[in-house]
XYZ file of C-alpha atoms in Angstrom:
579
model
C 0.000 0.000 0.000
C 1.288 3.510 -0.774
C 2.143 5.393 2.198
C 0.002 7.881 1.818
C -2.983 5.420 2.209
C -1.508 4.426 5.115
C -1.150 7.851 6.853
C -4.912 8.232 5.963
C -5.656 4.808 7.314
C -3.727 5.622 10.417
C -5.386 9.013 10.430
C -8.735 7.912 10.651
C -8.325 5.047 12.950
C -7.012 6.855 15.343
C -9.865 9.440 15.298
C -12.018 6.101 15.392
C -10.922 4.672 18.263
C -10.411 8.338 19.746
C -14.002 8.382 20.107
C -14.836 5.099 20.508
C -13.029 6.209 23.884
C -14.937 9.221 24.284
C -17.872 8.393 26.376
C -19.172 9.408 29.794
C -17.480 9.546 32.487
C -18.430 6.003 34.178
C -16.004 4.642 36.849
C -16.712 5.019 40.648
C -13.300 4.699 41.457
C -12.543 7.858 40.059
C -13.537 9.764 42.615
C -11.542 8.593 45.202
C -8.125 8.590 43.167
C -9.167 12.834 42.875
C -9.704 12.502 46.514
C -6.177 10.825 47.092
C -4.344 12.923 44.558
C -5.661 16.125 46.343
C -4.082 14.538 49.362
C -0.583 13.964 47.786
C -0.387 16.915 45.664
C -2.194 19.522 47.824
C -1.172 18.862 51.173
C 1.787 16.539 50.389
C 0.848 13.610 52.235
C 1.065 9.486 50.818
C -1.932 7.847 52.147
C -0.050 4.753 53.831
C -3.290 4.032 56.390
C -6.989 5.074 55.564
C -7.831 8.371 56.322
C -11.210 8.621 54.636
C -13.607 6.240 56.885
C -15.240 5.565 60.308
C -14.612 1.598 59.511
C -11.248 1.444 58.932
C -9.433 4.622 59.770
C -5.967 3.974 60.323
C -5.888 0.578 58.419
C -3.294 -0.066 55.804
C -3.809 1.596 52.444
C -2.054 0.679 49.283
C -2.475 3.374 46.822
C -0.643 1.161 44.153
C -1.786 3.828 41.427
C -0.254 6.724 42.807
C 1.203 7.926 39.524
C -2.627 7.878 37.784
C -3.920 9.499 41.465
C -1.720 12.396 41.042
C -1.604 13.121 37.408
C -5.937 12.666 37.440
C -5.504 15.439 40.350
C -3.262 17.287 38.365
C -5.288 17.261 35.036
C -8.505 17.795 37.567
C -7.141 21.383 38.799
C -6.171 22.319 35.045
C -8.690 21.791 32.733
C -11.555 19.978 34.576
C -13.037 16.485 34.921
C -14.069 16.443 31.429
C -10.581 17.442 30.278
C -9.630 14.677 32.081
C -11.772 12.208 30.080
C -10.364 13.562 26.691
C -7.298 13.159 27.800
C -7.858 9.036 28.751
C -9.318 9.236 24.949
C -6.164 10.634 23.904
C -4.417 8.244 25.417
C -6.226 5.031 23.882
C -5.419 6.469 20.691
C -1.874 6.701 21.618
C -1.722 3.073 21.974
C -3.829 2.797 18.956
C -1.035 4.650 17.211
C 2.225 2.628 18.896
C 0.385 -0.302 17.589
C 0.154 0.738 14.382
C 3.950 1.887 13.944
C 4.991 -1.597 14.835
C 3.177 -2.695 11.783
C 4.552 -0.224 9.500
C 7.704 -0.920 11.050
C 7.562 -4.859 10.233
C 5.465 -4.366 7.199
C 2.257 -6.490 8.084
C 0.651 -7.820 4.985
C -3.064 -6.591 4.287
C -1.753 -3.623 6.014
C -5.405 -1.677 5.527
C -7.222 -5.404 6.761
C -4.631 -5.110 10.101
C -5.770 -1.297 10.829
C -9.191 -2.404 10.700
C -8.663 -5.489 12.612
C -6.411 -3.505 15.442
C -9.516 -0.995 15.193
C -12.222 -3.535 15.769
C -10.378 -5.113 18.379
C -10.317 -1.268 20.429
C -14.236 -1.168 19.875
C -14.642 -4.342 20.940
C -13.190 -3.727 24.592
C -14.017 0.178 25.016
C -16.020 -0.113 27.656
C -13.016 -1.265 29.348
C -11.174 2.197 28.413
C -13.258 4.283 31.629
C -11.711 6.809 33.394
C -9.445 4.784 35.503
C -5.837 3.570 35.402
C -6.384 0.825 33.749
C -7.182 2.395 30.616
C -3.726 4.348 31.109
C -2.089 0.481 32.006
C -2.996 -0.357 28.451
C -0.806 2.335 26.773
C 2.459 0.940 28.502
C 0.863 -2.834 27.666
C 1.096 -1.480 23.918
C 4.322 -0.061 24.129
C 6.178 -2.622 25.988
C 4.685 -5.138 24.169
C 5.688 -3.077 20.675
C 9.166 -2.668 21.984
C 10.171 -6.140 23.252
C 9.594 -7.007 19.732
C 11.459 -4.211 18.149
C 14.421 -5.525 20.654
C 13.875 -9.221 19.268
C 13.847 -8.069 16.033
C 17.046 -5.463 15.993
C 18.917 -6.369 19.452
C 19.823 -2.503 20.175
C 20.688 -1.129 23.035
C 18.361 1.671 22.988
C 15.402 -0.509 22.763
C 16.659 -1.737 25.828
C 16.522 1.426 27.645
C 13.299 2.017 26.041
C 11.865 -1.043 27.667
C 13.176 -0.169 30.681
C 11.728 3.966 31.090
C 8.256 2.267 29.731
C 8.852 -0.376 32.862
C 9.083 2.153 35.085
C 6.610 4.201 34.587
C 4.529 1.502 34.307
C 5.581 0.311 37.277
C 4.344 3.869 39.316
C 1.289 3.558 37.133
C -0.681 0.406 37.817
C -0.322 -3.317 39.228
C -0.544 -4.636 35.703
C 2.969 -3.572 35.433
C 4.059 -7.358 36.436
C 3.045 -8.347 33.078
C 6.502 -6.973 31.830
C 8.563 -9.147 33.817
C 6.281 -11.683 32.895
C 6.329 -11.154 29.418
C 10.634 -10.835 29.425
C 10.668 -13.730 31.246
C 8.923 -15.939 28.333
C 10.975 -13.786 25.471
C 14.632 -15.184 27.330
C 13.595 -18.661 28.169
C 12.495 -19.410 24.453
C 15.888 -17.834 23.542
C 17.577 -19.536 25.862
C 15.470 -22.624 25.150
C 16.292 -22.811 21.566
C 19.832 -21.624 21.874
C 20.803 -23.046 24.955
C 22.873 -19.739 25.450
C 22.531 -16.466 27.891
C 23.402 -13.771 26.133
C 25.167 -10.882 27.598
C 22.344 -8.344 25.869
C 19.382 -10.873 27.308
C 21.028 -10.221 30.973
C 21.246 -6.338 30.609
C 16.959 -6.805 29.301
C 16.451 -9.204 32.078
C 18.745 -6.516 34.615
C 16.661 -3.131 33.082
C 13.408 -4.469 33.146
C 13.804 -6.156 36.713
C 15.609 -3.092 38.484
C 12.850 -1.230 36.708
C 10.110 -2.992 38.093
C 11.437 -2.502 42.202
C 11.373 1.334 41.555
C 8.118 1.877 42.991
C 8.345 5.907 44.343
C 6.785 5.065 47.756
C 7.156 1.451 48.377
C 10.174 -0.174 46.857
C 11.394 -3.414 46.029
C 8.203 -4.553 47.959
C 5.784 -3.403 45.666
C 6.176 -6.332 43.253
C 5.686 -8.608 46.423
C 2.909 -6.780 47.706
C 1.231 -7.504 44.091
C 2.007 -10.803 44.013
C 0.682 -11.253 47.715
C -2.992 -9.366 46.917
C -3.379 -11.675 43.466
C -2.539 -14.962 45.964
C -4.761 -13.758 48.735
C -7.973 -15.583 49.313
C -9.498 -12.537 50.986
C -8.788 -10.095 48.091
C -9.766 -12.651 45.106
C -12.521 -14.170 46.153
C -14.377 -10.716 47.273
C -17.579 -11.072 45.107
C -17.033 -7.794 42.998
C -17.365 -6.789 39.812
C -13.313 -6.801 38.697
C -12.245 -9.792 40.423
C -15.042 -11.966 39.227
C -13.914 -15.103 36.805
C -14.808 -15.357 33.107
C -18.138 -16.438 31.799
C -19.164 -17.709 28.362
C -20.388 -14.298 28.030
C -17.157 -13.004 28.037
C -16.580 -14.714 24.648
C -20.124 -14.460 22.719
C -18.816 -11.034 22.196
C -17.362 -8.616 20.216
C -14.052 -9.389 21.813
C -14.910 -13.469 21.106
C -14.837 -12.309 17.272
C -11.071 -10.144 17.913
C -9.796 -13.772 19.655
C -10.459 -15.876 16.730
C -7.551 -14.177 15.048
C -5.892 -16.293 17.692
C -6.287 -19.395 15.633
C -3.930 -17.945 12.552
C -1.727 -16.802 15.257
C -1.049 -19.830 17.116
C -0.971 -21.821 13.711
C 1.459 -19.480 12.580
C 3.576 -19.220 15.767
C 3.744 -23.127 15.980
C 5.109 -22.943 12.383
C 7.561 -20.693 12.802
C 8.585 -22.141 15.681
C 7.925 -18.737 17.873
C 7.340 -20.365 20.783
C 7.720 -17.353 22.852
C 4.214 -16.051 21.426
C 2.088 -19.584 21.895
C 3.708 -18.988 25.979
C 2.147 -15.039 26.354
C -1.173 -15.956 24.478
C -1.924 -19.229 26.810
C -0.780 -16.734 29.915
C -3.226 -14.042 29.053
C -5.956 -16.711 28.168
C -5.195 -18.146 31.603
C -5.461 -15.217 33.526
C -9.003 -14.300 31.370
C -10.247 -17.067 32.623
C -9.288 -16.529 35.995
C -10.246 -13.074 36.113
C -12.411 -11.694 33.210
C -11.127 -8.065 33.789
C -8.097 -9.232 31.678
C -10.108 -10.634 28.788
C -9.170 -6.854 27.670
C -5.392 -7.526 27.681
C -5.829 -10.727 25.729
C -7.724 -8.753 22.966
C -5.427 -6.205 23.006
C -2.231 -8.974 22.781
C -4.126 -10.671 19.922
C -4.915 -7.810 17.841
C -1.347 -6.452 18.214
C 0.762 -9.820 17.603
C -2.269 -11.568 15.301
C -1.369 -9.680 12.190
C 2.308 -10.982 11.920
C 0.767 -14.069 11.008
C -1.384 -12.481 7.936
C 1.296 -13.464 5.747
C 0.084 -16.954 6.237
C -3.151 -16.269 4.804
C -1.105 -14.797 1.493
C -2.224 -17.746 -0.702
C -6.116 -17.830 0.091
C -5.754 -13.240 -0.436
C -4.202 -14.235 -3.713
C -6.919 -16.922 -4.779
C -9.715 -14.632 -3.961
C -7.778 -12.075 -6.017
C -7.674 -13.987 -8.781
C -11.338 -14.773 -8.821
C -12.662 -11.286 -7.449
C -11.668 -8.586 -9.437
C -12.067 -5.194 -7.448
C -11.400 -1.275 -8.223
C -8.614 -0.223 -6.370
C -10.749 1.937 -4.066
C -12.803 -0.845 -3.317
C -10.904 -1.804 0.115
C -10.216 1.608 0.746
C -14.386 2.096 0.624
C -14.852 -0.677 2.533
C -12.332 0.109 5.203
C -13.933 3.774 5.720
C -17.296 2.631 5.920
C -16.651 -0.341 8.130
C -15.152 2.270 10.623
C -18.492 4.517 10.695
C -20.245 1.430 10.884
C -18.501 1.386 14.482
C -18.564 4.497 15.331
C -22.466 4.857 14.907
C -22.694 0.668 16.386
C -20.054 3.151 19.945
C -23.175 6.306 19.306
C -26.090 4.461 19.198
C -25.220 1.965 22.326
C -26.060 2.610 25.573
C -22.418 4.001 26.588
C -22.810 6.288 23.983
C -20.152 8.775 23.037
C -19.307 12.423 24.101
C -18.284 13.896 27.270
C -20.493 14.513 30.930
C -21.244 11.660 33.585
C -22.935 8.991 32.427
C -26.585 8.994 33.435
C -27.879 6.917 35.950
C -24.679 6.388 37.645
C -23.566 8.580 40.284
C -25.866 9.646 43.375
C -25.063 13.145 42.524
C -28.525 14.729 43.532
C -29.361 12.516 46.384
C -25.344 14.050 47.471
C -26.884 17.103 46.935
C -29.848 16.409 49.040
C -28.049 15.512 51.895
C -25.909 18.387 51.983
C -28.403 21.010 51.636
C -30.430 19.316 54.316
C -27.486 19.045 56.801
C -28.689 15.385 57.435
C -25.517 14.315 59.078
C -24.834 17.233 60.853
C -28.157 17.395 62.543
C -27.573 13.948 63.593
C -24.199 14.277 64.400
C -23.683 10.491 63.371
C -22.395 8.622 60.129
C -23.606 8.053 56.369
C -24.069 4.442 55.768
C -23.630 3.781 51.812
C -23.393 1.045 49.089
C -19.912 -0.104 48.338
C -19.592 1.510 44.870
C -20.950 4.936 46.681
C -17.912 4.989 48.467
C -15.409 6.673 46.281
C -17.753 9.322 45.289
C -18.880 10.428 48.992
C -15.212 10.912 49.704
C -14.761 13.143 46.935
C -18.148 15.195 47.075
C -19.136 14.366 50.919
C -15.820 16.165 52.419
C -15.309 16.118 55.298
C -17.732 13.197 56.924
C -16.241 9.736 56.223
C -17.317 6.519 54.526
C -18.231 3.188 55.027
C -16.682 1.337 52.645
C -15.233 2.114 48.905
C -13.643 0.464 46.030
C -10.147 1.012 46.895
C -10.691 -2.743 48.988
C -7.486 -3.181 51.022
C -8.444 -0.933 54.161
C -11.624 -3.223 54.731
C -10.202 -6.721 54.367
C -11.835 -8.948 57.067
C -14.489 -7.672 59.190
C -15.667 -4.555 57.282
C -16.378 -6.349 54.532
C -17.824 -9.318 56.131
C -20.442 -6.861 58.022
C -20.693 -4.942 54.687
C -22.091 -8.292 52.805
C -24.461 -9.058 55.703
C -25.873 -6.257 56.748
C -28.058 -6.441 53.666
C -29.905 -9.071 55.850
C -30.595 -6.928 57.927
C -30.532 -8.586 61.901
C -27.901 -9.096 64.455
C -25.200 -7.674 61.786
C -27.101 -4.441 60.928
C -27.848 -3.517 63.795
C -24.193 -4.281 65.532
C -22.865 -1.809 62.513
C -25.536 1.180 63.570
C -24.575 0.644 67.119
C -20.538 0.301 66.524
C -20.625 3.103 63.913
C -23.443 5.427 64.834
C -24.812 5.445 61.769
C -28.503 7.637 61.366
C -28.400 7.790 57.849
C -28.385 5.863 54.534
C -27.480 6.378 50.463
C -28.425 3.162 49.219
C -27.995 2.299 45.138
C -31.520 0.483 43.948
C -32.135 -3.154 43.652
C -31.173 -4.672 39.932
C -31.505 -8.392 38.579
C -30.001 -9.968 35.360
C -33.904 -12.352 35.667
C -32.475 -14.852 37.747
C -31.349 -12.601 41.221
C -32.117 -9.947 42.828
C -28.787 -7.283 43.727
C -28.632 -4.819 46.398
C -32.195 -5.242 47.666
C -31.639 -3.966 51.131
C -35.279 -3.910 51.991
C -34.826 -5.828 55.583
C -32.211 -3.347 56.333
C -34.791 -0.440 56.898
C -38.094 -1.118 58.438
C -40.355 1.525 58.381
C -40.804 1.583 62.217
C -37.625 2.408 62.452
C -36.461 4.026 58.823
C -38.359 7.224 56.830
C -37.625 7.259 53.182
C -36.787 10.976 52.863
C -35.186 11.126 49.085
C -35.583 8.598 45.938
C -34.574 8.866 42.062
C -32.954 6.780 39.330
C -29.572 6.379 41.112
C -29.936 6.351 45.050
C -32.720 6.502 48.038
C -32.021 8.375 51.202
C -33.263 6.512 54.396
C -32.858 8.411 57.930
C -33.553 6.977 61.655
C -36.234 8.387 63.259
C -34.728 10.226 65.689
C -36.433 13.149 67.272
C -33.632 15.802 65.917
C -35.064 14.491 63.120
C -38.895 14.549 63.473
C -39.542 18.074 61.591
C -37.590 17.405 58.617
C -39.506 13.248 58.253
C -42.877 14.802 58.464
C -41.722 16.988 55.586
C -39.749 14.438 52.872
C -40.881 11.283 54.134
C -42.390 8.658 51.319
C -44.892 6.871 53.223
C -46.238 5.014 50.079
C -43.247 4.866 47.781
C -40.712 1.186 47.561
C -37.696 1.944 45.450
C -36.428 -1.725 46.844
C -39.128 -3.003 45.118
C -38.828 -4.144 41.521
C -42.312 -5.095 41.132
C -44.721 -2.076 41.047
C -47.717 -4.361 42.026
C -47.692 -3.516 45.556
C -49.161 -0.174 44.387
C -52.119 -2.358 43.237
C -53.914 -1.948 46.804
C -53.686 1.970 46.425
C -55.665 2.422 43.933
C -58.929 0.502 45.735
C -60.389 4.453 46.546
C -59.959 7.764 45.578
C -57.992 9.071 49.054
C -54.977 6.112 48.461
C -54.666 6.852 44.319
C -54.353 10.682 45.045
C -52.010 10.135 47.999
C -49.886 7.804 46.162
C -49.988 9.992 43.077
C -49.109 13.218 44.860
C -46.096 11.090 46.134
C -44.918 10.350 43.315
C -45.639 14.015 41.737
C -43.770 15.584 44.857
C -40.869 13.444 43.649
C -40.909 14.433 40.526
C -41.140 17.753 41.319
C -37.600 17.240 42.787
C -36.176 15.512 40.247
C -38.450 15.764 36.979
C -36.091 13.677 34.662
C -36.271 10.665 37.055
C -37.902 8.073 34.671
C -38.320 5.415 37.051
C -40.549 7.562 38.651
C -42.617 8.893 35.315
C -42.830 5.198 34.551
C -44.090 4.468 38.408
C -46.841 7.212 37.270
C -47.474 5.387 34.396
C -48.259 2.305 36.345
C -50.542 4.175 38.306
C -52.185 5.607 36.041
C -52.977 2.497 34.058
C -54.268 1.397 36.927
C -56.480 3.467 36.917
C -57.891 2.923 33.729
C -56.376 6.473 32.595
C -54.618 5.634 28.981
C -54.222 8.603 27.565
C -52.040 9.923 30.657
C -50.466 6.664 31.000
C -49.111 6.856 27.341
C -47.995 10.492 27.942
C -45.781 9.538 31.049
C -44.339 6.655 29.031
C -43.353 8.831 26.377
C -41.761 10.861 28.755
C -39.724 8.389 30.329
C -38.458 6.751 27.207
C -37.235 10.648 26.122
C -35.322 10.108 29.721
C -33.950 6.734 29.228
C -34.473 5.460 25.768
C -33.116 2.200 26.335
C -35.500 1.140 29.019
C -36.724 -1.776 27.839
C -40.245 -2.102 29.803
C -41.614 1.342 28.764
C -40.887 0.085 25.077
C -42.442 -3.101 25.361
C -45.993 -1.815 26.840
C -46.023 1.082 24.241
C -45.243 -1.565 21.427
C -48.565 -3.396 22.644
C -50.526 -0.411 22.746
């Protein structure tokens, strides 16, 4: 291909995969790497022990991300949160772009079919690219990745020293940073394997990357142990949450299951050409998917970088179809710039969407809001009990009252989280934890299911004898004790009618049996909305009511309204479909 096609490949691949990165800002843990970089950059302090909750104040932290904690801080102060999320865009396509020079620089074949592939293969794990350091992780993946094979390839010293500034800032970056040892260990044992020699240039690799890797800023040669330690640790994988849960078939009926198939030329080829050294790092990163699905997004990203080396095996069937498909020479180009707005409008149209903000329905931002303005806790003078992925945003917008529990794990090991699991059982546990912690408040997240179970239902938590709902929408409900300092403020807010625990709205069936219950739950609901008037679980909760009461014409309206809220909930489609 002449380079200039492949300058305007590049070109628009990158802006591709720029904003297939571009979405709303979606991570909880976010908030409390702003709150720990505003601790290390504003008041120069490293957060060894927890300093942000009532549970665990004092316990070991291990801010292993320090580097992404205090450049998000940084980045915060200068040009704003959404800055910030351009900037993590940025930084996809930076990888993008390293990945992409390593092809040029071996000279793929089908090099227009590889940008597309490498291109897919981004789309295909984007939701993985959120505003965390992960998604910063995968640029020094790329690059070390990129550059251990420039150093197989050309054996110069400067590639060396290449791998070993990307090893260290990897290394002050993320945890993931042990994949580099890991993945210089493979490259030197097939060498040495095959060769049965140690070469002097392998030890100064093996010497860079290792001294590299123990020049953590704040902890050391211990750092890699520390690692090593959490991954081993019962207590820390087995915790049932969301990034240390293991691989499902789902993980593969996917788009990334389409990106792995490459694997199969790959490993064909790799067996072939006796590159053993690539069979070793694909099995590891399919081992550790399957372990942990979190990393499916390193094994697409390995595959769609290393896959296209083996293209040239495929050179025979490209030259048969050749033969018997004649095409215009701006065919492929066509194809290739269509098939990329076919993903970006497949990244627009989904329900992650693409542009800047906070992603709807995802932080308790107004229910935050709510409780400040009210002065719940200081009224009170007791402590905010919250959902676990709550956590990192109270300690960012909730300054200066502490938490319960966040994402950042290590401080709660053992008995916070143990309490934290079982409290939503309500009982002994709960009410142990109110005692031990004062707690005279609540932000709970609502109940969800995938059909089968029920998450986060913390109905027996809160009974109503001893609990007012004061605050609901589409994110969080407030629940407050009833304690006389605050009797005034219940007989104001409280929902007497209203269940946001309760995924089934036929327990509002019994209010509409006269005229004083349907008006009392409807003003409810209306007083709600009042507060927060793009809530669409509560225009569809209207809806409901008023279809029970025979009232179609208002029921369709509030439907309406609550798909132009949410246009991807499914149940307000489905009745207006049958309508």
């Amino acid at each position: 291909m002449a380079k200039t096609y492949v300058v305007i490949a590049t070109a628009a691949g990158a802006i591709a995969v720029f904003l297939f990165s571009l979405f709303p800002v979606t991570d909880f843990d976010i908030w409390f790497h702003l709150a720990e970089g505003k601790l290390m950059i504003q008041d120069w302090y490293f957060p060894y022990t927890d300093v942000f909750s009532y549970t665990a104040q004092g316990a070991e932290n291990f801010p292993n991300s320090w580097g992404f904690t205090a450049f998000s801080y940084i980045a915060y102060t200068l040009v704003g949160l959404q800055g910030l999320n351009i900037i993590k865009a940025l930084v996809v396509a930076a990888a993008f772009l390293a990945a992409v020079w390593f092809f040029v620089r071996n000279q793929v074949s089908h090099m227009l079919i590889s940008v597309g592939f490498l291109a897919f293969a981004f789309f295909a794990v984007r939701e993985g690219f959120s505003l965390r350091p992960h998604t910063f992780s995968y640029l020094f993946f790329v690059l070390f990745w990129v550059l251990l094979l420039e150093y197989k390839k050309h054996r110069r010293t400067k590639w060396v020293a290449a791998l070993g500034i990307t090893q260290f800032l990897w290394t002050n970056m993320h945890a993931s940073f042990v994949f580099g040892p890991v993945l210089t260990f493979f490259f030197i044992a097939d060498e040495f394997a095959q060769t049965k020699k140690l070469t002097k240039q392998n030890l100064l690799l093996a010497g860079t990357v290792g001294i590299a890797s123990l020049l953590h800023m704040f902890y050391g040669a211990s750092y890699i142990a520390r690692i090593a330690g959490d991954m081993l640790n019962p207590a820390t994988s087995r915790l049932p949450v969301r990034d240390l849960l293991p691989a499902t078939p789902d993980t593969f009926l996917s788009p990334a299951g389409i990106v792995l198939l490459a694997a199969i030329p790959l490993v064909w080829w790799s067996i072939k050409t006796r590159q053993w050294f690539f069979i070793a790092a694909f099995v590891f990163f399919a081992a550790i998917t399957l372990w942990n699905a979190r990393f499916v997004r390193e094994l697409v990203l390995f595959v769609a970088l290393t896959a296209p080396l083996s293209f040239v095996s495929l050179a025979g069937l490209s030259n048969q179809i050749k033969r018997k498909v004649v095409l215009p020479s701006w065919a492929l180009k066509a194809v290739f710039i269509a098939f990329l707005l076919i993903l970006f409008f497949a990244a627009k149209t989904s329900a992650l969407g693409v542009g800047l903000g906070l992603a709807p329905f995802t932080y308790p931002t107004k229910a935050v809001e709510f409780l400040r303005q009210n002065q719940i806790l200081e009224r009170t003078q007791g402590n905010l009990y919250h959902t676990y992925n709550f956590g990192g945003y109270l300690m960012w917008a909730n300054q200066p009252h502490p938490i319960f529990i966040d994402g950042r794990v290590r401080p709660y090991h053992g008995q916070v989280f143990a309490s934290y699991w079982t409290n939503f059982e309500g009982g002994e546990t709960w009410q142990k934890s109110i005692g031990q912690y004062n707690i005279t408040s609540a932000l709970m997240t609502l109940p969800h299911t995938d059909g089968k179970t029920v998450y986060n239902n913390s109905t027996p938590m809160f009974p109503k004898k001893e609990w007012a709902l004061v605050y609901y929408d589409d994110v969080a409900s407030i629940y407050v004790r009833r304690l006389d300092e605050l009797a005034g403020f219940i007989a104001q807010h409280e929902y007497k009618v209203l269940n946001p625990q309760s995924l089934d709205l036929s327990y509002l069936q019994e209010y509409v049996q006269s005229e004083e219950t349907f008006q009392e739950t409807v003003g409810e609901i209306q007083r709600a909305l009042a507060q927060n008037p793009n809530s669409y679980r509560l225009r569809f909760t209207l809806a409901y009511m008023y279809s029970l009461a025979g009232l179609s014409n208002q029921m369709q309206e509030e439907l309406k309204k609550t798909l132009d809220i949410h246009p991807h909930f499914q149940q307000a489609k489905d009745i207006l479909n049958q309508l």
